[in-house]
PDB file of C-alpha atoms in Angstrom:
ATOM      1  CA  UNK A   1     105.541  27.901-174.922  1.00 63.00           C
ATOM      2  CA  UNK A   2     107.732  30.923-174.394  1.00 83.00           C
ATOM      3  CA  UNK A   3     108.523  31.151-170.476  1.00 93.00           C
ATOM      4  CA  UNK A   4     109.433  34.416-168.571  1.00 97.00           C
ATOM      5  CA  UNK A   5     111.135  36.767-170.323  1.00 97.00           C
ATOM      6  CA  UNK A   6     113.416  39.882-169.179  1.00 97.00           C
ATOM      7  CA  UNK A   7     115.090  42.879-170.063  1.00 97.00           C
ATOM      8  CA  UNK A   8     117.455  44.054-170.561  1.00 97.00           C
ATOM      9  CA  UNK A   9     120.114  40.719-169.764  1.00 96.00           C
ATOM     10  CA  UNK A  10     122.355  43.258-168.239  1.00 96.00           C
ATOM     11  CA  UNK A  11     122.713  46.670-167.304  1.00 96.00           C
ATOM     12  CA  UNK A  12     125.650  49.121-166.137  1.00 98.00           C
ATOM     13  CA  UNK A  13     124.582  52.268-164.356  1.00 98.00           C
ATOM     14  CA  UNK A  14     126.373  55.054-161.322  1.00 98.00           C
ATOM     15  CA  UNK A  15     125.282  55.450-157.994  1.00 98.00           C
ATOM     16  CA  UNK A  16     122.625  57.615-157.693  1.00 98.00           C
ATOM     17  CA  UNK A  17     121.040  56.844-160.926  1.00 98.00           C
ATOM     18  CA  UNK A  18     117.677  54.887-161.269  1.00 98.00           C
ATOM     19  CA  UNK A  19     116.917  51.828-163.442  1.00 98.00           C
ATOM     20  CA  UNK A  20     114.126  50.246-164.567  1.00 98.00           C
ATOM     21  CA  UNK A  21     113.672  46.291-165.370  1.00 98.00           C
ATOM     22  CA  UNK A  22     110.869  44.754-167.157  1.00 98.00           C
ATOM     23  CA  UNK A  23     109.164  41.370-167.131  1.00 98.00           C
ATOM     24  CA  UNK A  24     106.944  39.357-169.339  1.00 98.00           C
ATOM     25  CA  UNK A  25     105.137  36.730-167.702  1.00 97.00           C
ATOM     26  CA  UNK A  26     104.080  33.143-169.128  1.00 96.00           C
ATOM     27  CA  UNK A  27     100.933  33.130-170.997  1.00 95.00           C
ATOM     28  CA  UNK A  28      97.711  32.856-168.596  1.00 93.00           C
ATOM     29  CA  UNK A  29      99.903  33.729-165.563  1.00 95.00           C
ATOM     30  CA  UNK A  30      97.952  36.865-163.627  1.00 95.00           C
ATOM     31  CA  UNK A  31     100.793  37.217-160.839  1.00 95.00           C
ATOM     32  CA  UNK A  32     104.519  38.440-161.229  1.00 97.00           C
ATOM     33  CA  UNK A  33     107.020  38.414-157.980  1.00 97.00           C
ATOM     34  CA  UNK A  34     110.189  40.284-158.183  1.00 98.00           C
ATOM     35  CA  UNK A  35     113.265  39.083-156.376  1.00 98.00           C
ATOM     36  CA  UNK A  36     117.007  40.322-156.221  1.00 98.00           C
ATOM     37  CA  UNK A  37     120.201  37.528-155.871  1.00 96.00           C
ATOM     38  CA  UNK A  38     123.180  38.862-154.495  1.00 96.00           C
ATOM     39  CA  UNK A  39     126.197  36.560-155.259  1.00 91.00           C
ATOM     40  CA  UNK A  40     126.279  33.802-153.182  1.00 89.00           C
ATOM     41  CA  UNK A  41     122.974  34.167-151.552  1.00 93.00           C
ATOM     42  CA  UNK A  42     119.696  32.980-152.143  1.00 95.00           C
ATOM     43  CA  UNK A  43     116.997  34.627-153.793  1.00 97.00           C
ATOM     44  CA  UNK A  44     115.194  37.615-151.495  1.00 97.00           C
ATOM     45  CA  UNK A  45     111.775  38.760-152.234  1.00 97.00           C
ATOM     46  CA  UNK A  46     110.672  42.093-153.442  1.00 97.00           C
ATOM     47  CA  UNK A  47     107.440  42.477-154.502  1.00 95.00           C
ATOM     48  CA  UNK A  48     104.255  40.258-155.612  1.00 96.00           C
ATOM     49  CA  UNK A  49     101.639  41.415-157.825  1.00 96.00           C
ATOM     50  CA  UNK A  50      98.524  40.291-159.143  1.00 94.00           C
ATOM     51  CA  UNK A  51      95.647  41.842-160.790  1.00 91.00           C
ATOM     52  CA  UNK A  52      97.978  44.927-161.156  1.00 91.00           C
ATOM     53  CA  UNK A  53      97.615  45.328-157.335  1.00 94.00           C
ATOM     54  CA  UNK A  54     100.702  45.065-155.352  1.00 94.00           C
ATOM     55  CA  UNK A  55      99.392  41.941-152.865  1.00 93.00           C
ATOM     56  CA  UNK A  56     102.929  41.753-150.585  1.00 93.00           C
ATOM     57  CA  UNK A  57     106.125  43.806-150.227  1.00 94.00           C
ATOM     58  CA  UNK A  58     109.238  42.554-148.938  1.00 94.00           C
ATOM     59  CA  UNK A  59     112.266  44.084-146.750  1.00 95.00           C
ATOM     60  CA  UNK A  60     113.298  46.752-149.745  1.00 97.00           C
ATOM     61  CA  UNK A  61     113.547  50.519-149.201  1.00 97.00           C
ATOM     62  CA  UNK A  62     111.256  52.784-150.293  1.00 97.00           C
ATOM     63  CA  UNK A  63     113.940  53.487-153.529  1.00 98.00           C
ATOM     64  CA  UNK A  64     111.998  50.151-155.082  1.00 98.00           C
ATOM     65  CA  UNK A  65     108.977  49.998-156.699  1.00 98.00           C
ATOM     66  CA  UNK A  66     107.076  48.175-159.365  1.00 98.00           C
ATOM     67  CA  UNK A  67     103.747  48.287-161.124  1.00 97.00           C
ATOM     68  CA  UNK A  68     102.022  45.666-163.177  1.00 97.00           C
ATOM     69  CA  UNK A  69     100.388  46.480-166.062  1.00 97.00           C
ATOM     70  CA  UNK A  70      97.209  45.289-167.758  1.00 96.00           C
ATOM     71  CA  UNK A  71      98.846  42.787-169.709  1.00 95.00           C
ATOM     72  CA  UNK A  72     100.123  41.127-166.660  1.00 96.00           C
ATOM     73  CA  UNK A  73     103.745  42.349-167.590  1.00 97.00           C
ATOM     74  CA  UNK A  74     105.958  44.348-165.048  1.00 98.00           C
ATOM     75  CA  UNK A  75     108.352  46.951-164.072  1.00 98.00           C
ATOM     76  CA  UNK A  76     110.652  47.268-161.822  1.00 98.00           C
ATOM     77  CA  UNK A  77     112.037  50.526-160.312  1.00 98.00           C
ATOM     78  CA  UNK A  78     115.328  51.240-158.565  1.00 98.00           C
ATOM     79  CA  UNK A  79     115.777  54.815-157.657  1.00 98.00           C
ATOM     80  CA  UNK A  80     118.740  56.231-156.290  1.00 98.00           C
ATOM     81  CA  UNK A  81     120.999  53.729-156.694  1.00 98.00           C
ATOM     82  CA  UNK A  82     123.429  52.358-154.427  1.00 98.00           C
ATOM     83  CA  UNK A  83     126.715  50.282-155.170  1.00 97.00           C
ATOM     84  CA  UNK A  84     124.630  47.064-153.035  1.00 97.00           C
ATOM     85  CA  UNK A  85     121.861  47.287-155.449  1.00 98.00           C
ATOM     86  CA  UNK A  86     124.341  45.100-157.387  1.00 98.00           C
ATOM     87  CA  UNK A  87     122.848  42.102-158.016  1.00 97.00           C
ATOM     88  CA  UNK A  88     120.523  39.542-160.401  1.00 96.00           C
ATOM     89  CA  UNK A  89     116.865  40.762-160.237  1.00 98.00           C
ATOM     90  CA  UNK A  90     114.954  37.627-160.622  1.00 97.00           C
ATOM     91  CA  UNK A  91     110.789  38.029-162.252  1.00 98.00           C
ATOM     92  CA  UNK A  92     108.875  34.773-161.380  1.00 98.00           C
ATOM     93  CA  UNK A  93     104.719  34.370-162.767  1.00 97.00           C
ATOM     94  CA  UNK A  94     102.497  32.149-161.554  1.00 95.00           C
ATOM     95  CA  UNK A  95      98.967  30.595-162.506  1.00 92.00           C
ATOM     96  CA  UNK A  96      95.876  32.401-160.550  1.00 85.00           C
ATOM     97  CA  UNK A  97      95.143  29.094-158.823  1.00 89.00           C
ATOM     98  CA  UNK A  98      98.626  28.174-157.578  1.00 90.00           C
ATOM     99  CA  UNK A  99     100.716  31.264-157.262  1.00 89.00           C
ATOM    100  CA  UNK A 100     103.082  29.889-154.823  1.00 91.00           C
ATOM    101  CA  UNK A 101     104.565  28.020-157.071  1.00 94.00           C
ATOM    102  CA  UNK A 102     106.527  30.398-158.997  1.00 96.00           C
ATOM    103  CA  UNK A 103     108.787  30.189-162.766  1.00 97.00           C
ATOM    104  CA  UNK A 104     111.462  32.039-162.992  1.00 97.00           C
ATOM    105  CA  UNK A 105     112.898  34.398-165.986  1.00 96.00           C
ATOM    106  CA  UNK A 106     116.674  34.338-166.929  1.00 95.00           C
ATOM    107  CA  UNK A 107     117.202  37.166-164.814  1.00 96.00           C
ATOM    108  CA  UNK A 108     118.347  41.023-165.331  1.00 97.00           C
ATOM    109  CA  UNK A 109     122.128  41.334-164.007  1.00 97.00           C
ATOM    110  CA  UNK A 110     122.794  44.939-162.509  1.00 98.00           C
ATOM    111  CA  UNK A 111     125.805  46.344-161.847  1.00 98.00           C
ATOM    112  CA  UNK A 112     126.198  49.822-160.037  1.00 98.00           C
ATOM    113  CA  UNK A 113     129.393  51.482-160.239  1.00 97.00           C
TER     114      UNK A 113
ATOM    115  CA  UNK B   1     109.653  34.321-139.176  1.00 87.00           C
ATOM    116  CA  UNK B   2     110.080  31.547-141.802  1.00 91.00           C
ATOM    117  CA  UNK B   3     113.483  30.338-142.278  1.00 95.00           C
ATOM    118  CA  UNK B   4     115.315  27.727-144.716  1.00 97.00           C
ATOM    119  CA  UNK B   5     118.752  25.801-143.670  1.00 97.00           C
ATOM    120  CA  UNK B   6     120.829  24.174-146.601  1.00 96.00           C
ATOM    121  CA  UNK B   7     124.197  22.304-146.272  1.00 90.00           C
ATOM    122  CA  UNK B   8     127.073  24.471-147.057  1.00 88.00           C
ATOM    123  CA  UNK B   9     128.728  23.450-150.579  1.00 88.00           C
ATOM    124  CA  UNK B  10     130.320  23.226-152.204  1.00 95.00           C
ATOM    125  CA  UNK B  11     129.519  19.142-152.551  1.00 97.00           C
ATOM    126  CA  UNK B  12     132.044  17.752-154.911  1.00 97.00           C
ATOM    127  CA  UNK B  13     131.130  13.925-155.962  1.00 97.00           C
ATOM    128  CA  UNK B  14     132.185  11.711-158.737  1.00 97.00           C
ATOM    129  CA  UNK B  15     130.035  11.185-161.990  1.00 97.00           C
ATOM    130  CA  UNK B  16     127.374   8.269-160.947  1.00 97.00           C
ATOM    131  CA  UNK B  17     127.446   8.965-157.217  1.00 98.00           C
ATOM    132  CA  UNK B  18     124.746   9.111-154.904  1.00 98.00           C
ATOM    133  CA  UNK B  19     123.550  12.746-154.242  1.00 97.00           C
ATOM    134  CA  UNK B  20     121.762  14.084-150.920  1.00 97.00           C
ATOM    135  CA  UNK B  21     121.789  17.576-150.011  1.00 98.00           C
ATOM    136  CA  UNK B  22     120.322  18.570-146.657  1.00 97.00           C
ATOM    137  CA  UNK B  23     117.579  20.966-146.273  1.00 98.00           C
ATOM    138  CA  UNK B  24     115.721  21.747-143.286  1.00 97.00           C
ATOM    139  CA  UNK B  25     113.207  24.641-142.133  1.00 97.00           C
ATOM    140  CA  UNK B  26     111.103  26.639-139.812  1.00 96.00           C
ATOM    141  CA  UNK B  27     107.829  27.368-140.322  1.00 93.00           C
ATOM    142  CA  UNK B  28     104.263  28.671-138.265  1.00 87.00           C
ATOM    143  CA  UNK B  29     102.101  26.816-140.468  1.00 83.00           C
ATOM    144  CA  UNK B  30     102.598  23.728-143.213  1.00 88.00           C
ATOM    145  CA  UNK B  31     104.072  25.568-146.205  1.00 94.00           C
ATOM    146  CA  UNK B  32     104.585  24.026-149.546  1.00 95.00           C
ATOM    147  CA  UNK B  33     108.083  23.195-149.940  1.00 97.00           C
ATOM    148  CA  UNK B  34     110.338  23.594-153.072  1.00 98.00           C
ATOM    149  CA  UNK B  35     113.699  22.658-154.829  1.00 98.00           C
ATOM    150  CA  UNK B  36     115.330  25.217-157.768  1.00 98.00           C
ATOM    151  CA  UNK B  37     118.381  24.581-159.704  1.00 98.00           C
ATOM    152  CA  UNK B  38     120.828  27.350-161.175  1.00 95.00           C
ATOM    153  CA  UNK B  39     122.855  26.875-163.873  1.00 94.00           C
ATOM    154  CA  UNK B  40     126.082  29.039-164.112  1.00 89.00           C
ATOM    155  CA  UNK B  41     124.490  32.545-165.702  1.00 86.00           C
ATOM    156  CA  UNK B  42     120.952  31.524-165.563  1.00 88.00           C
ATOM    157  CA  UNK B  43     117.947  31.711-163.691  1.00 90.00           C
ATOM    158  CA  UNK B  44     116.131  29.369-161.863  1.00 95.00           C
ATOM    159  CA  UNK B  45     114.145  26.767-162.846  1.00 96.00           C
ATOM    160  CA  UNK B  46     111.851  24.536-160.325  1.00 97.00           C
ATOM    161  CA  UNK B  47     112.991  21.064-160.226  1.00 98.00           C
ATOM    162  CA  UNK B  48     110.321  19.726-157.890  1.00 98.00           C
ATOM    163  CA  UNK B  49     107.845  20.775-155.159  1.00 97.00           C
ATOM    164  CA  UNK B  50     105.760  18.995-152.270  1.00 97.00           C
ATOM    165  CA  UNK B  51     102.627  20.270-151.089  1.00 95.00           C
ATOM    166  CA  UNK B  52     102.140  17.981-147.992  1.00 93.00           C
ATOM    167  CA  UNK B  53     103.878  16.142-145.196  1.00 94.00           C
ATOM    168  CA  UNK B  54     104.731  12.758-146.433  1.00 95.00           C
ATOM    169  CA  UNK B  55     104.444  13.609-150.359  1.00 96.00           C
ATOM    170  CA  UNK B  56     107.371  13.166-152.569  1.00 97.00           C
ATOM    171  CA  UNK B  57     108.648  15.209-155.158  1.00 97.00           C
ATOM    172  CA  UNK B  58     110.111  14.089-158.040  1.00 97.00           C
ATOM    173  CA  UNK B  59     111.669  15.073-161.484  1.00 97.00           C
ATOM    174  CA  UNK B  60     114.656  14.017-163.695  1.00 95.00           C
ATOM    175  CA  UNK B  61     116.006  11.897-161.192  1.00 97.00           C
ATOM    176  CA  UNK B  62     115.760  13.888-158.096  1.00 98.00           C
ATOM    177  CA  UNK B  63     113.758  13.532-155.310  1.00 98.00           C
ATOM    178  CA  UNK B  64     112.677  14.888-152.288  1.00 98.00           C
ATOM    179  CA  UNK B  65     110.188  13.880-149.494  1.00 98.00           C
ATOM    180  CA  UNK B  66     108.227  16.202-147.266  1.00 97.00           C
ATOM    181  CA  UNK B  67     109.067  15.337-143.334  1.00 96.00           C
ATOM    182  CA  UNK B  68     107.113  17.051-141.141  1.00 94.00           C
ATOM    183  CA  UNK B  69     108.330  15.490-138.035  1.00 94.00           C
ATOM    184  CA  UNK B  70     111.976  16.374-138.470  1.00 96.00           C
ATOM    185  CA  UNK B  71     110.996  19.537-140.717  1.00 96.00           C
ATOM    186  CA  UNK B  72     112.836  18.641-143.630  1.00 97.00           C
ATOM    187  CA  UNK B  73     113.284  18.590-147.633  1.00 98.00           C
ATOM    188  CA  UNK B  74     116.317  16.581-148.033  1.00 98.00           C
ATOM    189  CA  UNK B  75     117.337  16.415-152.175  1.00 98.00           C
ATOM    190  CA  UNK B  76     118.025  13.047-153.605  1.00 98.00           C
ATOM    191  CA  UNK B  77     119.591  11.175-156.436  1.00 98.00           C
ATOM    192  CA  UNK B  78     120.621   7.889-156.890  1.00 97.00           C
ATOM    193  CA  UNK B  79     123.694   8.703-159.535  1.00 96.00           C
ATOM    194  CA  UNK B  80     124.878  11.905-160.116  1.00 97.00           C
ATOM    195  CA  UNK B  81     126.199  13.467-163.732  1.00 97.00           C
ATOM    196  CA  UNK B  82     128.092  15.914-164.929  1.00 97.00           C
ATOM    197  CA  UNK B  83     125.491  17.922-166.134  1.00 96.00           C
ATOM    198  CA  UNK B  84     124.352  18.306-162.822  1.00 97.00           C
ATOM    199  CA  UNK B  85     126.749  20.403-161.516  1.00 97.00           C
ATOM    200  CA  UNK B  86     124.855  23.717-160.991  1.00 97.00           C
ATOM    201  CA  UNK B  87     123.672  25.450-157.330  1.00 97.00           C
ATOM    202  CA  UNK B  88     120.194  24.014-155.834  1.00 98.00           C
ATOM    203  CA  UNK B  89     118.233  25.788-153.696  1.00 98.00           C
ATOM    204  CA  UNK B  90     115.508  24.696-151.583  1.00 98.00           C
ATOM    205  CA  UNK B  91     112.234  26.693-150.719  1.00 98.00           C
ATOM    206  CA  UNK B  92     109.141  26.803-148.915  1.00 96.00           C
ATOM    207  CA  UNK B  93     106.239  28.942-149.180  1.00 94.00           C
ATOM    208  CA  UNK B  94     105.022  31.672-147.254  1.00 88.00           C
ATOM    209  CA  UNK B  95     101.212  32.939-147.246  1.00 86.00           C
ATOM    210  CA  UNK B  96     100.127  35.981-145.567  1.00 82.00           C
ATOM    211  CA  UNK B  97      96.960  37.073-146.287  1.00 79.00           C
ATOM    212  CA  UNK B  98      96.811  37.678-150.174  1.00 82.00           C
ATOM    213  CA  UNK B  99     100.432  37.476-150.680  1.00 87.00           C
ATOM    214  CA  UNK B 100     102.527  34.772-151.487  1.00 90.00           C
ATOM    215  CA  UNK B 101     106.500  34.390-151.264  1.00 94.00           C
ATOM    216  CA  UNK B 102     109.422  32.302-151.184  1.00 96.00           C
ATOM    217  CA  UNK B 103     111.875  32.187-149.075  1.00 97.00           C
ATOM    218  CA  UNK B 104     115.013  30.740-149.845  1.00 97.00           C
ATOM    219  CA  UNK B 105     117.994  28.727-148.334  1.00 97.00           C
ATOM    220  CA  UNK B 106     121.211  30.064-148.908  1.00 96.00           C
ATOM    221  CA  UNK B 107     122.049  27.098-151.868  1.00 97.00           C
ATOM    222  CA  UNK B 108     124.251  24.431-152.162  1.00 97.00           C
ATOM    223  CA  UNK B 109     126.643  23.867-154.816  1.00 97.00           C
ATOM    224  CA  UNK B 110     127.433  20.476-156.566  1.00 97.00           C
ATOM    225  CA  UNK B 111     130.310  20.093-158.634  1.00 97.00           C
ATOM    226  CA  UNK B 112     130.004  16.655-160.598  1.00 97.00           C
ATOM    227  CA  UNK B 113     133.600  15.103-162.099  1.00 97.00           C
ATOM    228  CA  UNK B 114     133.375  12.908-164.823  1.00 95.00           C
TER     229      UNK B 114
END
């Protein structure tokens, strides 16, 4: 079975420009979480969604958003970007009757120039 | 809030050694608790999880046993290969309502020589 997939692998783009990441959870998973890796850290949470409802939000600035569509895939919007959006943006899915535990995607890597 | 502690890396050992890695946290309620492993350019994948105090996790090798009196995670192996070498990070869960999240330690490294 095919597990989470991303896009693109990874992406260049300017300050001040926006980006958008997608993600295409396993088969049968309902929720998708976003996370973003800075080198050397761990991974911090974003968003979660499930149902195509956003269900929790972490620390992020307005600039982020996502949306999850009715296929259970995802997007992931950076507006405005900054050089410390630079980073791996991690999707994770999970089954609708376990959703904390989460599988991770290969990851999109973003730099910002 | 919720926090996870990992031993700083990197933890060099020799091919066939014994592995621990120290992982410890603070949580309100009894969260499930979780080990990853990244491999250089890759995402993560779960290694193992426990759900409970007292139940132990277990997958290729590794282990890891829920302690709820000393709040710990700790990652085990009994002999260590190359092919281990990667970063490990440990990870409970947090519930809030609807919403679920991890939250991550900072991760350890391993370096394995053959």
């Amino acid at each position: 079975d095919a597990g989470v997939t991303q896009s693109p692998t990874h992406l260049i783009k300017t300050r001040g420009q926006h980006v958008t990441l997608r993600c295409s959870p396993i088969s049968g998973h309902k929720s998708v979480s976003w996370y973003q890796q800075v080198l050397g850290q761990g991974p911090q949470f974003i968003f979660q969604y499930y149902e195509k409802e956003e269900r929790g939000r972490g620390n992020f600035p307005d600039r982020f958003s996502a949306r999850q569509f009715p296929n259970y895939s995802s997007e992931l919007n950076v507006n405005a970007l900054l050089l410390g959006d630079s980073a791996l943006y991690l999707c994770a899915s999970s089954f609708e009757t376990d959703q904390e535990t989460q599988y991770f995607g290969p990851g999109t890597r973003l730099l910002v120039l | 809030g919720d926090s996870v502690t990992q031993m700083e890396g990197p933890v060099t050992l020799s091919e066939e050694a014994f592995l621990t890695i120290n992982c410890t946290y603070t949580a309100t309620g009894y969260p499930s608790l979780f080990w990853y492993v990244q491999y250089p350019g890759e995402g993560l994948q779960l290694l193992l999880k426990a759900t409970k105090a007292d139940d132990k996790g277990s997958n290729k090798g590794f282990e890891a046993t829920y302690r709820k009196e000393t709040t710990s995670f700790h990652l085990e192996k009994g002999s260590v290969q190359v092919s281990d070498s990667a970063v490990y990070f440990c990870a409970l869960s947090d519930r809030m309502d609807s919403s679920y999240k991890l939250i991550f330690g900072s991760g350890t490294r391993l370096l394995v020589r053959p």
